[in-house]
N, C-alpha and C. Protein backbone atom coordinates (compact mmCIF):
# COMPACT_ATOMS: atom_id res chain seq x y z
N UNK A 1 19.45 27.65 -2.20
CA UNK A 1 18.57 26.57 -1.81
C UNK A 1 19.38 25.39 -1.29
N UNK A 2 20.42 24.76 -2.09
CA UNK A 2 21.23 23.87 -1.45
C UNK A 2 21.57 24.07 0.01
N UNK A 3 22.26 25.52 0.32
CA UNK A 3 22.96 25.86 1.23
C UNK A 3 21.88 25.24 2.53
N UNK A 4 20.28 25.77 2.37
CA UNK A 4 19.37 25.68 3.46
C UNK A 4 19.52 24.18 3.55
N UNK A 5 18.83 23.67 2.56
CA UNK A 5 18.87 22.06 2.39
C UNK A 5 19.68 21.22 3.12
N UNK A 6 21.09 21.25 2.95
CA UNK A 6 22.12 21.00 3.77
C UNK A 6 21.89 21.05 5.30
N UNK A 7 21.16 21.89 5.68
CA UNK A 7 21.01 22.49 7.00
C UNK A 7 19.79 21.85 7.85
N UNK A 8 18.57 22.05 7.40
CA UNK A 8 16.92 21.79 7.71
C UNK A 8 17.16 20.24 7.20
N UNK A 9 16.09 19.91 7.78
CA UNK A 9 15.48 18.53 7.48
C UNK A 9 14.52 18.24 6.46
N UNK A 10 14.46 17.99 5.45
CA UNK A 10 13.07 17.82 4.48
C UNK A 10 11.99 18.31 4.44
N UNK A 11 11.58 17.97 5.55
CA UNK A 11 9.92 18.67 5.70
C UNK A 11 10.19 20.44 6.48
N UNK A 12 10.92 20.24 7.20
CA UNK A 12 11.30 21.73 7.22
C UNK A 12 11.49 22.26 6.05
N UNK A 13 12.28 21.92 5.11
CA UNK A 13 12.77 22.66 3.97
C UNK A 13 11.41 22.85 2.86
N UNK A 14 10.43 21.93 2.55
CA UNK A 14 9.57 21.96 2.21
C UNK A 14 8.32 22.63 2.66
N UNK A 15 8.57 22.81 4.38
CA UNK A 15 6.89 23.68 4.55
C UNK A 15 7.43 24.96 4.42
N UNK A 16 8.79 25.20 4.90
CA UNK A 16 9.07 27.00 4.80
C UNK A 16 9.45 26.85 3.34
N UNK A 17 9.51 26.34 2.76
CA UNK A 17 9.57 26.44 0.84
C UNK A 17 7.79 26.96 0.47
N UNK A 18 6.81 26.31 1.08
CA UNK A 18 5.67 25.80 0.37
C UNK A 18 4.86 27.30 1.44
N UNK A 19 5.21 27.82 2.82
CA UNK A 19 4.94 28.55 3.52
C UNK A 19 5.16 29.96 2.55
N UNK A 20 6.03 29.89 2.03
CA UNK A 20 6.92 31.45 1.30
C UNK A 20 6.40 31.68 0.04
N UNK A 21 5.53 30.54 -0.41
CA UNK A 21 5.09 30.42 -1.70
C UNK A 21 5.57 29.71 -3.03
N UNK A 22 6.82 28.86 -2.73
CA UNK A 22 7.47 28.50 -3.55
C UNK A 22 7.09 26.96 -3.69
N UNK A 23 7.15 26.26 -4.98
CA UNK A 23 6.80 25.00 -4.85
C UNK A 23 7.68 24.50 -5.15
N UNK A 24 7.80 23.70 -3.64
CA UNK A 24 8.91 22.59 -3.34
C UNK A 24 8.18 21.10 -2.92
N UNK A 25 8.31 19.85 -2.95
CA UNK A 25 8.15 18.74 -1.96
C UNK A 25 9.17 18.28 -1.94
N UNK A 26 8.64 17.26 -0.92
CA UNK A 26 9.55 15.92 -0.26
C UNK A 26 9.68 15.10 -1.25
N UNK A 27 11.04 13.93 -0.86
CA UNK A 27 11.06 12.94 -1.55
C UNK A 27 11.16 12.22 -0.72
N UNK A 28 10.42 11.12 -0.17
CA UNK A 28 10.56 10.40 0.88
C UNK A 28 10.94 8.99 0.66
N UNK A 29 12.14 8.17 2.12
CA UNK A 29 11.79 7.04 1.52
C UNK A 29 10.49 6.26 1.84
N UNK A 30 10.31 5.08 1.78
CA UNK A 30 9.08 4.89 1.89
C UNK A 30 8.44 4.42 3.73
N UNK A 31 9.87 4.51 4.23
CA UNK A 31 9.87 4.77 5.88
C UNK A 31 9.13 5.96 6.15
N UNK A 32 9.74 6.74 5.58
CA UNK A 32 9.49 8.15 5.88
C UNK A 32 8.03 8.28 5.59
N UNK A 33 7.37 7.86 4.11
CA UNK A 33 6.12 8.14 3.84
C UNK A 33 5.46 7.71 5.01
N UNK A 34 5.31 6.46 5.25
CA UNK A 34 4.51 5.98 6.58
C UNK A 34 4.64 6.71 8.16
N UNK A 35 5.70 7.20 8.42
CA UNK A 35 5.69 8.25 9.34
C UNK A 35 5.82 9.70 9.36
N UNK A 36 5.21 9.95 8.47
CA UNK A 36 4.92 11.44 7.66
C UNK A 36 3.88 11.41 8.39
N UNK A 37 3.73 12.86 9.66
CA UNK A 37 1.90 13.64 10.32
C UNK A 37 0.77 13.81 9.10
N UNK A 38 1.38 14.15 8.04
CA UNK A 38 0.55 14.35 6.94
C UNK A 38 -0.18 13.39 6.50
N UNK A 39 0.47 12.01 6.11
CA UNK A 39 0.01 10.80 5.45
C UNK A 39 -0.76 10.09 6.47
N UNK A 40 -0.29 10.39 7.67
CA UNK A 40 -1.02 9.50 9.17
C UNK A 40 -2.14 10.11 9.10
N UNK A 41 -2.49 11.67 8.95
CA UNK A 41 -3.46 11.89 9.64
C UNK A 41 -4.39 11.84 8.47
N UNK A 42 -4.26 11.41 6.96
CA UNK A 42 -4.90 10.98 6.05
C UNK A 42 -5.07 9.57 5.90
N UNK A 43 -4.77 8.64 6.68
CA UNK A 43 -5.33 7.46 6.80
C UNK A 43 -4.55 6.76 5.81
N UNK A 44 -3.34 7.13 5.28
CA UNK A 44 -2.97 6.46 4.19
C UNK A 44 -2.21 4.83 5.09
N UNK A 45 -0.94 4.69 6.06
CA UNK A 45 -0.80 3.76 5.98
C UNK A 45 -1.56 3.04 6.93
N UNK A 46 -2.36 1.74 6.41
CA UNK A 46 -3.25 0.99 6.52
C UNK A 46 -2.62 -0.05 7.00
N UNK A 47 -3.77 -0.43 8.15
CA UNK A 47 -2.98 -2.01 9.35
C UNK A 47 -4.20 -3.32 8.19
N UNK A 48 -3.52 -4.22 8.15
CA UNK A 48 -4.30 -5.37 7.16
C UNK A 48 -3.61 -6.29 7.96
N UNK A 49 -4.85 -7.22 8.50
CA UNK A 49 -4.29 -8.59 9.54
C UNK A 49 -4.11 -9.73 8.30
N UNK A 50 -3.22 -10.61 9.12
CA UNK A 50 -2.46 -11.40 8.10
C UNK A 50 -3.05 -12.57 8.70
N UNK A 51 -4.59 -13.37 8.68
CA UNK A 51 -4.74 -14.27 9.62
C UNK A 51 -3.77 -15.58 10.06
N UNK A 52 -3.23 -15.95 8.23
CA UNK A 52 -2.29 -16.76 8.22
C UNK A 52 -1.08 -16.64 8.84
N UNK A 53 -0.74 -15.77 9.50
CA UNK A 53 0.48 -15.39 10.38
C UNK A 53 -0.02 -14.90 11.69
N UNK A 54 -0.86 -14.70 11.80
CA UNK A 54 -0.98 -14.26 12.97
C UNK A 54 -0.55 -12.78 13.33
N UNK A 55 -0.54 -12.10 12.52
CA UNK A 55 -0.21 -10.41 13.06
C UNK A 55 -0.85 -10.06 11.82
N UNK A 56 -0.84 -8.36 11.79
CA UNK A 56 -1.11 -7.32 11.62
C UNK A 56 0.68 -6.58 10.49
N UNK A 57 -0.37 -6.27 9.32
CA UNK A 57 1.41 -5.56 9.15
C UNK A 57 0.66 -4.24 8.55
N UNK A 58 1.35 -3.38 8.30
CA UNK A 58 0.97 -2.02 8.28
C UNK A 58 1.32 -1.84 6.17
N UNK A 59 0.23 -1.86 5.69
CA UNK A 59 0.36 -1.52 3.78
C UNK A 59 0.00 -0.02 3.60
N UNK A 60 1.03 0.82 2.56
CA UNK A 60 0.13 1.81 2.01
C UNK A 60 -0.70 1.50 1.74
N UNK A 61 -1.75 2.76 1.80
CA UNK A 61 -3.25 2.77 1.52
C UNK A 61 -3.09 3.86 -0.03
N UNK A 62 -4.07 4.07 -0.01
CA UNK A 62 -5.31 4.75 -1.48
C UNK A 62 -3.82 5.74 -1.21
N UNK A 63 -3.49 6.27 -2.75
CA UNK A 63 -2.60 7.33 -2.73
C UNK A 63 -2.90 8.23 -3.01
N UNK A 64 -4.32 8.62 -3.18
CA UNK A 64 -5.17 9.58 -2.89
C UNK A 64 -6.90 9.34 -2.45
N UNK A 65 -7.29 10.57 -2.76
CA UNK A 65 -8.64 10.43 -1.53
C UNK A 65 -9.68 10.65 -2.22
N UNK A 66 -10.96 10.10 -2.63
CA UNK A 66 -11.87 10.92 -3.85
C UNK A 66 -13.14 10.73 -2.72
N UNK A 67 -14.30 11.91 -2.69
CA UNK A 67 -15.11 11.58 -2.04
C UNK A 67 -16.01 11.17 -2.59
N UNK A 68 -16.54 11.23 -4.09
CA UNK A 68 -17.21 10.20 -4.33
C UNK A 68 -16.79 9.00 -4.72
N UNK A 69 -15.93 8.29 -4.65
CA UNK A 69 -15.86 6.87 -5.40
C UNK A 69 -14.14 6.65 -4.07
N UNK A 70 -14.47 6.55 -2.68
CA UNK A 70 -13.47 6.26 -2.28
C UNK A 70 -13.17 4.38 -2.29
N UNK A 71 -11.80 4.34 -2.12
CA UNK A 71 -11.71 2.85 -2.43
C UNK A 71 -10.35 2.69 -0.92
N UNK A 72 -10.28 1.35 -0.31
CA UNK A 72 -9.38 1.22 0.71
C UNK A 72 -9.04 0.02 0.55
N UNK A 73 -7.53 -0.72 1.05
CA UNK A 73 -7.66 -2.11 1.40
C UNK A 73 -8.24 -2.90 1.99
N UNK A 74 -9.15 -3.77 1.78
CA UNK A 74 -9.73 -5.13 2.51
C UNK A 74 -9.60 -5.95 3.02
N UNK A 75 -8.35 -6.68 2.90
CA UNK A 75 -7.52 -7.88 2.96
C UNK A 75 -6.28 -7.55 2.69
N UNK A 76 -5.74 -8.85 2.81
CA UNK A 76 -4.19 -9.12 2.42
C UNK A 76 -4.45 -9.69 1.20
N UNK A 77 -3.43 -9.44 0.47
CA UNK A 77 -3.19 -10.17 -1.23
C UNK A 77 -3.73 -11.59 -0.93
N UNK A 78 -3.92 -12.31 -2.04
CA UNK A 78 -4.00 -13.92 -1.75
C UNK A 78 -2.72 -14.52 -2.25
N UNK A 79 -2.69 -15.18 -1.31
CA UNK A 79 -1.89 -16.49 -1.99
C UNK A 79 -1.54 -17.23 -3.29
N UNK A 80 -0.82 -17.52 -4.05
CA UNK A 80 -0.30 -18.02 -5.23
C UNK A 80 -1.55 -19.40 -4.89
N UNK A 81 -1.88 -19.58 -5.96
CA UNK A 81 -3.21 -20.48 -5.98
C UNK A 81 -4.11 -20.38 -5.01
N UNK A 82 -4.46 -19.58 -4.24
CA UNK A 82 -5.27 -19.46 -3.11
C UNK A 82 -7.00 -19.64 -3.69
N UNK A 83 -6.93 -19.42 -4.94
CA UNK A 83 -8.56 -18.94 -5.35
C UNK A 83 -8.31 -19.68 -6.79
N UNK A 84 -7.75 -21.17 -6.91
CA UNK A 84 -7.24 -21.46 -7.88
C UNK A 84 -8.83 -21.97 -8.59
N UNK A 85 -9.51 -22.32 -7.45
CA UNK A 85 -10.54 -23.34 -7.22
C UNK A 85 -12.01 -22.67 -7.68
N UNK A 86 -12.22 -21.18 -7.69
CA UNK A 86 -12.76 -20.15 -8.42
C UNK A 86 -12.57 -19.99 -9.56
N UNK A 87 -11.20 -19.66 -9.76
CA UNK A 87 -11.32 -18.94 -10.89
C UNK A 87 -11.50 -20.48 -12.46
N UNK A 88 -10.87 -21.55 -11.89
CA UNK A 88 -10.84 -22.44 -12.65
C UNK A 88 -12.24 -22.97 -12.68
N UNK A 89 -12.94 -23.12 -11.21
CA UNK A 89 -14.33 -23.69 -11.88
C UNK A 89 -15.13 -22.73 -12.76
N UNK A 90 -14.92 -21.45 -12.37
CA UNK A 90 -15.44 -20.45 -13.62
C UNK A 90 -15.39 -20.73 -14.56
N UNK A 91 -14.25 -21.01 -15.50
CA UNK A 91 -13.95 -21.41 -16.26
C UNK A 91 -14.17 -23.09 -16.89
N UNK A 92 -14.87 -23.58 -15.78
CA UNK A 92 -15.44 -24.78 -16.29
C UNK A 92 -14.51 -25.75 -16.26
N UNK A 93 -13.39 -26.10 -15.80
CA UNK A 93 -12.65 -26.92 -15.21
C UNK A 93 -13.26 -27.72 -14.11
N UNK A 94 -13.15 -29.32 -14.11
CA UNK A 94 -13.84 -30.11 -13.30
C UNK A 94 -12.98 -30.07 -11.82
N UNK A 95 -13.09 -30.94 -11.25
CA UNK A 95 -12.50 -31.00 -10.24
C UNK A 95 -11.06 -32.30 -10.34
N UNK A 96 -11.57 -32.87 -11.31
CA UNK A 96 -10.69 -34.20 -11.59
C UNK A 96 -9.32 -33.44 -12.22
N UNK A 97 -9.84 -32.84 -13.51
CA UNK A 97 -8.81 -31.68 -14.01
C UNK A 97 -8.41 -30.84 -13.36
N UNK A 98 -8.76 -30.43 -12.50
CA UNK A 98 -7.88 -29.36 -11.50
C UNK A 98 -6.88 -30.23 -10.53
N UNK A 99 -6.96 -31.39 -10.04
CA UNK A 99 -6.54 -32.58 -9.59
C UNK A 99 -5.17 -32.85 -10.33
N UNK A 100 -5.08 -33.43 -11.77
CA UNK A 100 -4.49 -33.41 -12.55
C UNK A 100 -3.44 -32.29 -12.96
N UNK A 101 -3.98 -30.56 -13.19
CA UNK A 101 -3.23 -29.66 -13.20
C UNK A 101 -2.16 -29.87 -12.14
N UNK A 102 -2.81 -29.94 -10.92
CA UNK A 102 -1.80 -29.53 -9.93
C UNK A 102 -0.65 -31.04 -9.96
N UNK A 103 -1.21 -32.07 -10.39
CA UNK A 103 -0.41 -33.42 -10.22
C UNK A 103 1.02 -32.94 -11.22
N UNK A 104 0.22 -32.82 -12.41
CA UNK A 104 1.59 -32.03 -13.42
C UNK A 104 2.20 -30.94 -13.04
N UNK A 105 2.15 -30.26 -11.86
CA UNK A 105 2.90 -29.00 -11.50
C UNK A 105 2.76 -27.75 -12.66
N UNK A 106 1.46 -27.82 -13.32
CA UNK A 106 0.91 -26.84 -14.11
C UNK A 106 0.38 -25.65 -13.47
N UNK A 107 -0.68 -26.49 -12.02
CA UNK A 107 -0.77 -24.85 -10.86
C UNK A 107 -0.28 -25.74 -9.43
């Protein structure tokens, strides 16, 4: 097995591994995952616009696929306090006190 390995490229070595009946995979880096035919043509890596920048960057998606309960990215992460203003008025924090938090470098 080494000897082939040495020789073939990964996914070669893995489909004529997985072709012959033997169970082998890839270890990819995570370059590789995103330009893997396999993962592309499963929709895994996902374009999420960054409005605050102005582009588009490309995130893994779902690392697998369920057909009833599928789930995908929506957005980009938020921002470090981005939704400070939610989650604190939830919590019943005024606006004067949230004022204050941030004056003390608390958020």
């Amino acid at each position: 097995m080494n000897l082939i390995a040495g020789r073939v490229s990964a996914y070669d070595l893995f489909f004529g591994a997985q072709s012959r009946g033997i169970a082998l995979g890839v270890i990819y880096s995570p370059e590789e995952v995103m330009e893997d035919r396999h993962f592309i043509d499963r929709g895994f890596p996902t374009e999420v616009e960054h409005e605050d920048i102005g582009r588009t960057i490309t995130y893994p998606g779902a690392p697998y696929k369920f057909g009833k309960s599928p789930w995908r990215i929506q957005r980009r992460a938020p921002h470090l306090g981005e939704h400070n203003e939610q989650i604190f008025g939830s919590l019943g924090t005024t606006a004067a006190e949230l004022t204050s938090l941030r004056a003390d470098g608390v958020i």
